[in-house]
Coordinates of C-alpha atoms in Angstrom, one line a residue:
M1 CA 0.0 -0.1 -0.2
F2 CA 1.4 3.4 -1.0
N3 CA 0.8 6.7 0.5
T4 CA 1.9 10.4 -0.9
H5 CA 2.1 13.2 1.2
L6 CA 3.2 15.9 -0.4
G7 CA 5.1 15.0 -3.0
N8 CA 7.2 12.1 -0.8
V9 CA 6.3 8.4 -1.4
V10 CA 6.2 6.4 1.6
Q11 CA 5.7 2.8 1.6
Y12 CA 4.0 1.0 4.6
S13 CA 2.5 -2.5 5.0
M14 CA 1.7 -5.1 7.7
A15 CA 5.1 -7.5 8.9
V16 CA 4.6 -10.4 10.4
H17 CA 5.1 -9.2 13.8
G18 CA 4.5 -5.3 13.2
V19 CA 4.8 -2.7 10.9
V20 CA 7.4 -2.1 7.8
R21 CA 7.6 2.0 6.8
S22 CA 9.8 3.8 4.5
G23 CA 10.3 7.0 3.7
L24 CA 12.1 10.0 3.5
V25 CA 12.6 12.3 7.0
E26 CA 14.9 14.7 8.4
V27 CA 17.6 13.3 11.7
Y28 CA 19.3 15.5 13.9
S29 CA 23.1 15.6 14.1
R30 CA 25.7 17.9 15.0
Q31 CA 23.6 20.5 15.3
Q32 CA 21.9 20.4 11.8
W33 CA 18.8 18.7 9.9
Y34 CA 20.0 15.7 7.7
R35 CA 17.6 14.3 5.1
V36 CA 17.7 10.4 5.0
H37 CA 16.0 7.5 4.2
A38 CA 14.2 5.4 7.2
T39 CA 13.2 1.9 7.2
L40 CA 11.0 0.9 10.0
E41 CA 11.4 -3.5 10.4
D42 CA 10.8 -5.1 12.9
D43 CA 12.9 -4.4 16.0
H44 CA 15.4 -1.8 14.1
L45 CA 14.7 1.5 12.7
I46 CA 17.2 2.0 9.4
L47 CA 18.9 5.1 8.1
S48 CA 20.3 6.3 5.5
L49 CA 21.7 9.9 3.9
D50 CA 19.7 10.3 0.9
D51 CA 22.1 11.0 -1.7
I52 CA 20.2 14.0 -4.0
Y53 CA 18.5 15.8 -0.8
E54 CA 20.1 17.7 2.7
T55 CA 18.7 19.9 4.3
H56 CA 20.6 22.2 6.8
M57 CA 19.5 24.5 9.5
N58 CA 20.1 27.9 9.2
G59 CA 20.7 30.9 12.1
D60 CA 17.3 31.5 12.4
G61 CA 16.2 27.5 12.6
D62 CA 14.8 27.7 9.4
V63 CA 15.4 24.7 6.9
N64 CA 16.9 25.1 3.8
Q65 CA 15.9 22.5 0.9
N66 CA 18.2 21.6 -1.5
D67 CA 21.2 23.5 0.2
N68 CA 24.3 22.2 0.0
T69 CA 25.9 25.3 0.8
A70 CA 26.9 24.3 4.3
A71 CA 30.1 24.9 5.4
P72 CA 32.8 21.9 4.4
V73 CA 34.1 19.5 7.7
E74 CA 38.0 21.5 7.5
Q75 CA 38.6 25.0 6.2
L76 CA 42.0 24.6 4.1
P77 CA 43.9 26.8 1.5
E78 CA 42.6 26.7 -2.0
S79 CA 46.7 26.1 -2.6
I80 CA 47.0 22.3 -1.2
A81 CA 43.9 20.6 -3.2
N82 CA 45.6 18.8 -5.3
Q83 CA 49.1 19.5 -4.7
K84 CA 51.3 16.9 -2.3
R85 CA 52.6 17.5 0.9
T86 CA 55.0 16.0 3.6
V87 CA 53.7 16.3 7.5
R88 CA 55.2 14.9 9.9
V89 CA 53.7 13.6 13.1
V90 CA 54.8 12.9 16.5
K91 CA 53.7 10.8 18.1
Q92 CA 52.5 11.9 22.0
E93 CA 53.3 9.6 24.9
N94 CA 50.5 6.2 24.9
N95 CA 48.9 7.7 22.5
G96 CA 48.7 6.9 18.2
L97 CA 47.9 9.6 15.6
G98 CA 44.9 10.7 16.3
I99 CA 43.7 9.4 12.9
S100 CA 40.5 7.4 11.4
I101 CA 41.0 5.7 7.7
K102 CA 38.7 4.8 4.9
G103 CA 39.4 3.2 1.8
G104 CA 41.4 1.0 0.4
K105 CA 42.3 -1.5 -3.0
E106 CA 39.2 -3.3 -2.2
N107 CA 36.7 -0.9 -1.9
K108 CA 38.2 0.9 -5.2
M109 CA 39.6 4.0 -3.0
P110 CA 42.6 5.8 -1.7
I111 CA 43.7 5.3 2.1
L112 CA 41.6 8.5 2.9
V113 CA 41.2 10.4 6.1
S114 CA 37.9 9.8 7.9
K115 CA 38.4 11.5 10.7
I116 CA 40.8 13.3 13.1
F117 CA 40.9 13.4 16.6
K118 CA 40.6 17.0 18.5
G119 CA 43.9 17.5 21.0
M120 CA 45.9 14.4 19.7
A121 CA 48.8 14.0 17.2
A122 CA 47.6 14.8 14.2
D123 CA 45.2 17.8 14.9
L124 CA 48.2 19.6 16.9
T125 CA 50.1 19.7 13.0
H126 CA 47.4 21.6 11.6
Q127 CA 48.6 20.0 8.4
L128 CA 46.3 17.5 7.5
Y129 CA 42.4 17.6 6.8
V130 CA 39.4 15.3 6.4
G131 CA 39.9 14.3 2.7
D132 CA 43.4 13.8 2.5
A133 CA 44.7 10.7 0.3
I134 CA 48.0 8.9 2.3
L135 CA 50.1 8.4 -0.3
S136 CA 53.0 6.7 1.5
V137 CA 54.0 6.2 5.3
N138 CA 58.1 6.7 6.1
Q139 CA 58.2 6.4 2.9
E140 CA 56.4 2.9 2.5
D141 CA 53.9 3.4 -0.7
L142 CA 50.5 3.1 0.0
R143 CA 49.0 4.4 -2.8
D144 CA 48.0 0.3 -3.8
A145 CA 47.6 -1.2 0.1
T146 CA 44.6 -2.5 1.4
H147 CA 43.0 -1.2 4.2
D148 CA 44.0 -3.9 6.6
E149 CA 47.6 -3.0 4.9
A150 CA 47.4 0.4 5.2
V151 CA 46.4 -0.1 9.4
R152 CA 50.2 -2.5 9.4
A153 CA 51.8 0.2 8.0
L154 CA 50.5 3.0 10.2
K155 CA 51.1 1.3 13.7
R156 CA 54.3 0.0 13.2
S157 CA 55.2 3.5 11.8
G158 CA 56.8 4.0 14.8
K159 CA 57.2 7.5 17.3
I160 CA 58.0 10.0 14.1
V161 CA 55.8 9.7 11.2
D162 CA 56.2 11.5 8.0
L163 CA 52.8 11.5 5.8
E164 CA 53.1 12.1 2.5
V165 CA 49.3 13.1 1.6
K166 CA 47.2 14.8 -1.0
Y167 CA 44.2 16.4 -0.7
L168 CA 41.6 15.6 -2.6
R169 CA 38.2 17.9 -2.6
E170 CA 36.0 15.3 -4.3
V171 CA 35.7 13.1 -1.6
T172 CA 35.2 15.6 0.8
P173 CA 31.3 15.8 0.6
Y174 CA 31.3 11.7 1.1
F175 CA 33.1 12.0 4.4
R176 CA 30.8 14.8 5.3
K177 CA 27.9 12.7 4.8
T178 CA 28.8 9.4 6.2
T179 CA 29.8 11.2 9.4
S180 CA 27.3 13.5 9.8
L181 CA 25.3 9.9 11.2
S182 CA 28.2 8.7 13.3
E183 CA 26.3 10.3 16.2
V184 CA 22.6 9.0 15.4
G185 CA 21.3 6.4 17.8
W186 CA 23.3 3.6 19.1
D187 CA 24.2 0.1 17.8
A188 CA 23.7 -2.2 20.8
Q189 CA 20.8 -4.8 20.9
N190 CA 20.2 -6.3 24.7
T191 CA 18.1 -8.7 25.6
F192 CA 17.3 -10.2 29.0
L193 CA 18.5 -13.8 27.8
P194 CA 21.5 -15.6 27.1
K195 CA 23.3 -14.7 23.7
S196 CA 22.8 -18.6 22.8
Q197 CA 18.8 -18.6 23.5
T198 CA 18.2 -15.6 21.5
A199 CA 20.5 -15.8 18.1
L200 CA 20.0 -12.0 17.1
P201 CA 20.8 -11.9 13.2
Q202 CA 23.7 -9.7 12.0
R203 CA 22.6 -6.9 10.0
A204 CA 24.5 -6.0 6.4
L205 CA 24.2 -2.2 6.0
R206 CA 25.8 0.5 3.9
S207 CA 28.7 2.7 5.1
D208 CA 26.4 5.5 5.2
A209 CA 23.7 3.6 6.8
K210 CA 22.5 3.6 10.7
S211 CA 20.7 1.1 12.5
V212 CA 18.6 2.0 15.5
P213 CA 17.6 -0.8 17.8
L214 CA 13.7 -0.1 19.1
K215 CA 13.7 -2.8 21.9
L216 CA 12.9 -1.5 24.9
S217 CA 13.9 2.3 23.6
Y218 CA 11.8 5.5 24.3
L219 CA 9.8 7.1 21.7
T220 CA 8.1 10.4 22.8
R221 CA 7.8 13.5 21.7
N222 CA 8.3 17.0 23.1
L223 CA 10.4 15.8 25.3
S224 CA 14.3 17.1 24.6
M225 CA 13.1 19.1 21.8
P226 CA 10.3 21.5 21.8
D227 CA 8.4 21.1 19.1
P228 CA 5.0 23.2 19.0
D229 CA 4.7 21.8 15.4
M230 CA 4.1 19.1 16.3
R231 CA 6.6 17.5 13.4
T232 CA 9.7 15.6 15.7
L233 CA 9.8 12.4 16.8
E234 CA 12.2 11.4 19.7
L235 CA 13.8 7.7 19.8
H236 CA 16.4 7.4 23.3
S237 CA 18.4 4.6 23.9
S238 CA 17.5 2.0 26.7
D239 CA 20.8 3.2 29.1
G240 CA 19.7 7.0 28.5
R241 CA 23.1 7.9 26.9
N242 CA 21.9 7.9 23.3
S243 CA 18.8 9.7 21.3
C244 CA 18.2 9.6 17.8
I245 CA 15.4 13.2 16.5
L246 CA 13.4 12.5 13.8
R247 CA 11.3 15.3 12.0
C248 CA 8.9 14.6 9.3
Q249 CA 7.8 17.2 6.5
D250 CA 3.9 17.4 8.1
P251 CA 2.0 16.9 11.5
S252 CA 0.3 14.0 10.0
E253 CA 3.4 12.1 8.3
A254 CA 4.7 12.6 12.1
N255 CA 1.7 11.0 13.2
L256 CA 1.9 7.8 10.7
W257 CA 5.4 7.2 11.6
F258 CA 4.7 7.7 15.4
N259 CA 2.3 5.3 15.6
A260 CA 4.2 2.7 12.9
I261 CA 7.3 3.1 15.1
H262 CA 4.9 2.3 18.7
T263 CA 3.5 -0.4 16.8
N264 CA 6.7 -2.1 16.0
M265 CA 7.3 -0.8 20.0
S266 CA 4.5 -2.6 21.5
F267 CA 5.4 -6.4 19.8
L268 CA 8.7 -5.8 21.4
V269 CA 7.7 -5.2 25.4
E270 CA 5.2 -8.0 25.0
Q271 CA 8.5 -10.1 23.8
S272 CA 10.4 -8.5 26.6
V273 CA 7.8 -9.4 28.9
I274 CA 7.9 -13.2 28.4
E275 CA 11.9 -13.3 28.1
V276 CA 12.2 -11.8 31.8
N277 CA 10.2 -13.8 33.5
Q278 CA 12.1 -17.1 31.7
M279 CA 14.9 -15.0 33.3
F280 CA 13.3 -15.4 36.6
V281 CA 11.8 -18.5 36.2
N282 CA 14.4 -20.8 38.3
I283 CA 14.2 -18.3 41.4
P284 CA 12.2 -19.0 44.1
E285 CA 9.3 -16.2 45.0
A286 CA 10.5 -14.4 42.3
S287 CA 7.4 -11.8 41.3
E288 CA 5.7 -12.5 37.7
I289 CA 6.5 -9.5 35.9
K290 CA 2.8 -8.0 34.3
R291 CA 4.3 -5.0 32.6
I292 CA 7.1 -3.0 31.5
G293 CA 8.0 0.7 29.3
W294 CA 9.2 3.6 29.4
L295 CA 7.4 6.9 30.9
S296 CA 8.1 10.2 32.1
E297 CA 7.9 11.2 35.7
K298 CA 7.6 14.7 36.5
V299 CA 10.1 16.1 38.4
A300 CA 11.1 19.8 40.1
N301 CA 14.2 21.1 40.7
A302 CA 15.9 22.9 43.7
T303 CA 13.8 26.3 42.6
G304 CA 10.8 24.4 41.9
N305 CA 10.3 24.5 38.9
T306 CA 9.1 21.0 36.9
S307 CA 10.4 19.1 34.3
W308 CA 9.7 15.5 32.7
K309 CA 12.2 13.0 33.4
P310 CA 12.2 9.6 31.9
V311 CA 11.5 7.1 34.2
F312 CA 11.1 2.5 33.5
M313 CA 8.5 1.1 35.4
A314 CA 7.6 -2.2 35.7
I315 CA 4.2 -4.0 37.2
T316 CA 5.2 -7.0 38.9
S317 CA 2.2 -9.0 40.5
K318 CA 3.2 -7.2 43.5
D319 CA 4.6 -4.2 43.4
I320 CA 5.7 -1.1 40.8
L321 CA 9.4 -0.4 40.4
L322 CA 11.3 2.5 39.2
Y323 CA 14.5 2.6 37.7
D324 CA 16.3 5.5 35.7
I325 CA 18.0 3.0 32.8
V326 CA 16.2 -0.9 31.6
P327 CA 17.5 -3.6 33.9
W328 CA 18.5 -5.7 31.8
T329 CA 20.6 -8.1 34.2
K330 CA 19.1 -9.9 37.7
E331 CA 21.3 -8.0 39.8
E332 CA 19.8 -4.1 38.1
W333 CA 16.3 -6.0 38.8
A334 CA 16.9 -6.1 42.4
T335 CA 18.1 -2.8 43.1
P336 CA 14.9 -0.3 41.8
V337 CA 15.0 3.7 42.2
V338 CA 11.9 3.2 44.1
S339 CA 9.8 0.5 44.7
H340 CA 6.5 0.5 46.2
P341 CA 3.5 -2.5 47.1
L342 CA 0.8 -2.0 44.9
I343 CA -1.4 -3.0 47.8
A344 CA -1.3 0.2 49.4
T345 CA -0.6 2.4 45.8
R346 CA -3.9 3.8 44.3
I347 CA -4.7 6.2 41.1
T348 CA -5.5 9.4 41.8
Q349 CA -6.2 11.3 38.0
A350 CA -5.9 10.2 34.3
S351 CA -6.1 13.0 31.6
S352 CA -6.2 12.1 27.9
K353 CA -6.4 14.9 24.9
N354 CA -9.7 15.4 25.0
I355 CA -9.6 19.1 25.4
S356 CA -10.7 22.1 23.4
H357 CA -7.8 24.4 23.4
I358 CA -4.6 22.4 22.7
I359 CA -0.6 23.5 23.3
P360 CA 1.7 21.0 22.1
G361 CA 3.9 19.7 25.1
V362 CA 1.9 21.5 27.3
T363 CA -2.2 20.8 27.6
D364 CA -1.9 17.5 24.9
L365 CA -0.3 15.5 27.1
L366 CA -1.3 12.4 29.0
T367 CA -1.0 11.9 32.2
F368 CA -2.1 9.9 35.4
G369 CA -1.0 10.1 39.0
T370 CA -0.4 7.4 42.2
R371 CA -1.0 8.0 45.6
T372 CA 0.9 5.3 47.8
G373 CA 0.8 4.8 51.9
T374 CA 4.8 4.7 53.3
R375 CA 5.6 4.6 56.7
N376 CA 6.9 8.4 55.6
G377 CA 3.3 9.4 54.7
V378 CA 2.3 9.7 51.2
E379 CA 4.5 9.6 48.2
A380 CA 3.2 10.9 45.0
H381 CA 4.4 10.7 41.4
M382 CA 3.1 11.8 38.3
F383 CA 3.8 10.1 35.0
R384 CA 3.1 10.8 31.1
V385 CA 2.1 8.5 28.6
E386 CA 2.1 8.5 24.8
T387 CA -1.2 7.2 23.4
N388 CA -4.2 7.1 24.9
R389 CA -4.2 3.5 25.0
D390 CA -1.0 3.9 26.7
L391 CA -2.9 5.4 29.1
A392 CA -5.3 2.6 29.8
R393 CA -3.3 -0.1 29.8
W394 CA -0.9 1.2 32.4
T395 CA -3.8 2.6 35.0
R396 CA -5.7 -0.5 34.3
D397 CA -2.6 -3.3 35.1
L398 CA -2.1 -0.9 38.0
I399 CA -5.7 -1.4 39.6
Q400 CA -5.9 -4.5 39.0
G401 CA -2.6 -5.0 40.0
A402 CA -3.8 -3.8 43.4
H403 CA -7.3 -5.7 43.5
Q404 CA -5.3 -9.0 42.8
S405 CA -2.5 -8.5 45.8
A406 CA -5.3 -7.5 48.0
T407 CA -7.1 -10.8 47.0
N408 CA -3.6 -12.5 47.5
I409 CA -1.9 -11.2 50.3
K410 CA -5.8 -11.2 52.4
E411 CA -4.7 -9.9 55.8
I412 CA -1.9 -7.8 57.0
T413 CA -1.4 -7.3 60.9
C414 CA -0.3 -4.2 62.6
E415 CA 0.7 -4.0 66.4
V416 CA -0.8 -1.2 67.7
T417 CA -1.6 0.6 71.4
W418 CA -5.7 0.7 72.3
Q419 CA -6.7 2.0 75.5
G420 CA -2.9 1.4 76.9
Q421 CA -2.9 -1.6 76.0
E422 CA -0.3 -3.3 73.7
C423 CA -2.7 -5.0 70.9
Q424 CA -2.4 -6.5 67.6
L425 CA -4.6 -4.8 64.4
V426 CA -6.1 -7.5 62.0
L427 CA -7.2 -6.3 58.9
H428 CA -8.8 -9.2 56.8
Y429 CA -9.9 -9.0 53.0
E430 CA -13.5 -11.0 54.0
N431 CA -13.7 -10.5 57.9
G432 CA -12.9 -6.0 58.2
F433 CA -11.6 -5.0 61.8
T434 CA -10.3 -7.2 64.5
L435 CA -8.9 -6.1 67.2
R436 CA -6.8 -8.9 69.9
N437 CA -4.1 -9.2 72.5
L438 CA -0.5 -10.3 71.6
K439 CA -0.5 -14.0 71.6
E440 CA -0.5 -15.6 75.0
D441 CA 1.7 -18.7 76.5
S442 CA -1.0 -20.2 76.2
G443 CA -1.0 -20.1 72.4
E444 CA -5.1 -18.2 72.0
Y445 CA -5.4 -14.3 71.3
T446 CA -8.4 -12.9 73.2
M447 CA -10.2 -10.4 70.9
H448 CA -11.3 -7.1 72.3
W449 CA -13.6 -6.4 69.3
H450 CA -14.4 -7.3 65.6
F451 CA -16.1 -5.4 63.6
P452 CA -17.2 -6.5 59.2
F453 CA -16.2 -3.5 56.4
E454 CA -19.7 -2.3 56.3
K455 CA -19.8 -1.2 59.5
L456 CA -17.2 2.0 59.2
H457 CA -18.6 4.6 59.1
M458 CA -15.2 6.9 59.0
S459 CA -11.6 6.7 59.5
A460 CA -9.7 9.3 60.2
D461 CA -5.7 9.9 61.3
D462 CA -3.2 12.8 62.3
G463 CA -0.6 11.5 59.2
Q464 CA 1.9 11.1 62.5
H465 CA 0.8 8.1 64.5
T466 CA -3.0 8.2 65.3
L467 CA -5.2 6.7 63.3
W468 CA -9.7 7.0 64.1
L469 CA -12.1 4.2 63.4
D470 CA -16.0 5.1 63.6
F471 CA -18.3 1.9 63.8
G472 CA -21.2 4.1 64.3
S473 CA -23.4 5.3 67.8
D474 CA -23.6 1.4 68.6
H475 CA -20.3 0.7 68.9
G476 CA -17.9 4.3 69.1
E477 CA -15.1 5.7 67.6
H478 CA -11.4 3.9 68.7
V479 CA -8.1 5.5 69.2
L480 CA -5.5 3.2 68.0
D481 CA -1.8 4.7 68.2
M482 CA -0.1 2.9 65.3
H483 CA 3.2 3.0 66.7
G484 CA 3.9 5.3 63.1
C485 CA 2.6 6.6 60.2
P486 CA -1.4 5.4 59.7
K487 CA -1.3 5.6 56.1
P488 CA 0.1 2.4 54.8
L489 CA -3.1 0.5 56.4
I490 CA -5.0 3.4 55.4
F491 CA -4.0 2.5 51.7
V492 CA -4.3 -0.6 52.4
L493 CA -8.0 -0.6 53.8
H494 CA -9.0 1.4 50.2
T495 CA -7.9 -1.3 48.3
F496 CA -9.7 -3.8 49.9
L497 CA -12.8 -2.2 50.2
S498 CA -12.2 -1.0 46.1
A499 CA -11.2 -4.9 45.3
K500 CA -14.2 -6.2 47.1
L501 CA -16.2 -3.5 45.3
S502 CA -14.5 -4.1 41.6
S503 CA -15.0 -8.0 42.5
M504 CA -19.0 -7.3 42.8
G505 CA -19.5 -5.4 38.8
L506 CA -19.7 -2.3 40.9
F507 CA -16.4 0.8 40.7
A508 CA -14.6 2.4 43.6

C-alpha cells in the first residue's frame, strides 16, 4: 500500500509482527538536520543518507532545502588542493596518530583520512585534513594498499611519522555525509536472555547507514526538543545515553511514523515481558512481571521548576518498580530506584487529550498520578504517557494489580496501642477489622472487638501515628496508636474495599 504526502512517496505494510514503513525524514545530528531515507523493520529503524536531498539549519532555525552551501568539514587553503605534501606527525606518549582512515584497494579507493581526533598528534600539526589521501607512510608506498595493509603500516610507523598526503576535494562531501550519522542512534541490542537463546541476526548495512534498535527504547515527543509544530519524534536508548531525533514534513506524516514505530515497539515490549519472566523462572518467590515500559515522571528542581524525566516502570504481581535505565540483568532488577507495594498504591487522576484548546507539549499531555501510603507519609508521582491506549493499559494494570494483590495477601497485621494496651489490629480482606491481644503463652488470642467493613462509618488519621475508626453510634469511635504513620494501613484498607466492590461488578 502506498501513501503520498506532499510529493514524498511513503511505503508501508504489515509485517509478520509489526509494521514495515519507509520514506524520507530528517535526522538531527551535529546541530543540523540531514535528509535521510528511513526504513522501519520489526525491531530496528534503518537510516541512510539520501544522495540527492540534504538539509541544513541556518541561523534562524529554518530549513534550507537542497542547500549544499554548508561549511565543509575543514577550512583549508585553496593552494593545497590536489598538491602532494609531506606532514611530520610526532606521536604523544602512549597515544596514536589520532586519525581514522577509510578506503583501500579492495574498495577501489585510496587510503583516506576520514576523521581527525581533536587534541591528538595529527590535529596538533594543523596540516592534515579530512579528505587527505595517504600516499605513503615513512616512504612506504600505500597507493596500492588494502585497508588492512594501511592499518599495519601506520601501527608500525614509530613515534615520528612522515605522511605523504594529497588532499582530494571531491571526496570531502562524501565524508561530510557519511560522518553525519556517526553520532545518531546507538548500536547495542540488549536482551534479558543469554545470547545462545536469542541468536540475533547480523545486519549488513551500507557504510552511510545506521541501524537504531527499537527494543525497549523510549519513543516520545516534546521531551528533549520542544516542537510546537508536532513534526518531530524522539527515540532514546534503553540506557538513556543516546538519542535519535527525527523530523517529518508535517504533523500528519509525523503521526503516521509515530504510530508505526509505536506499534512495532509494543510487540517488542510484549516479547520482553516473556523474556524477563524466563530469566527469573528458576528463582524461588520471584514476582511475575506483568508490564514494563518507559514513561516520563514530573520532577521539580531546587527552585521549584518542573520538568519531565524518563523513567522505566515495571509492574509485578506485588510491586511497582521504577528504574533510571532498563534493568537488563538480575542484579539490576534487584535494585530499583523506587519500589512501592501495589496494595498500598492507588491511581489518583488520569487526563486525556479530549480538550478544546491544545498547546503542544503542555495541554495535550496524557498523564496519570499515583499515591502510595508509606511509613513516611504519602508519596505521590505524576507520570506521562504517549497514547490514550498506553494510558488505559497502565492505569488498568495498576488498578487490577492492586486488586489482585489484595486477594492474594488477604490479611495484614499491625501492632498498635489501644486504651493503654499493646494489641494487634488485623485487617482481613473478607472479615474486616479485628483487635486482639498479643499472643499469650497458651497460644490463644483474646479478641477485644471485631467489625465487618460495612460497619465502618468513617476513618481518619493525623499523618503521624494516630488512627480513628468510627463504627457508628452503637459501637463508638476507637482511637489507635499505630506506632508510626497510619497511611500504609489506610491505603491497604482503600484497596481492600475497592477490590471487593470490583469483584461485585461495581467501581470504587
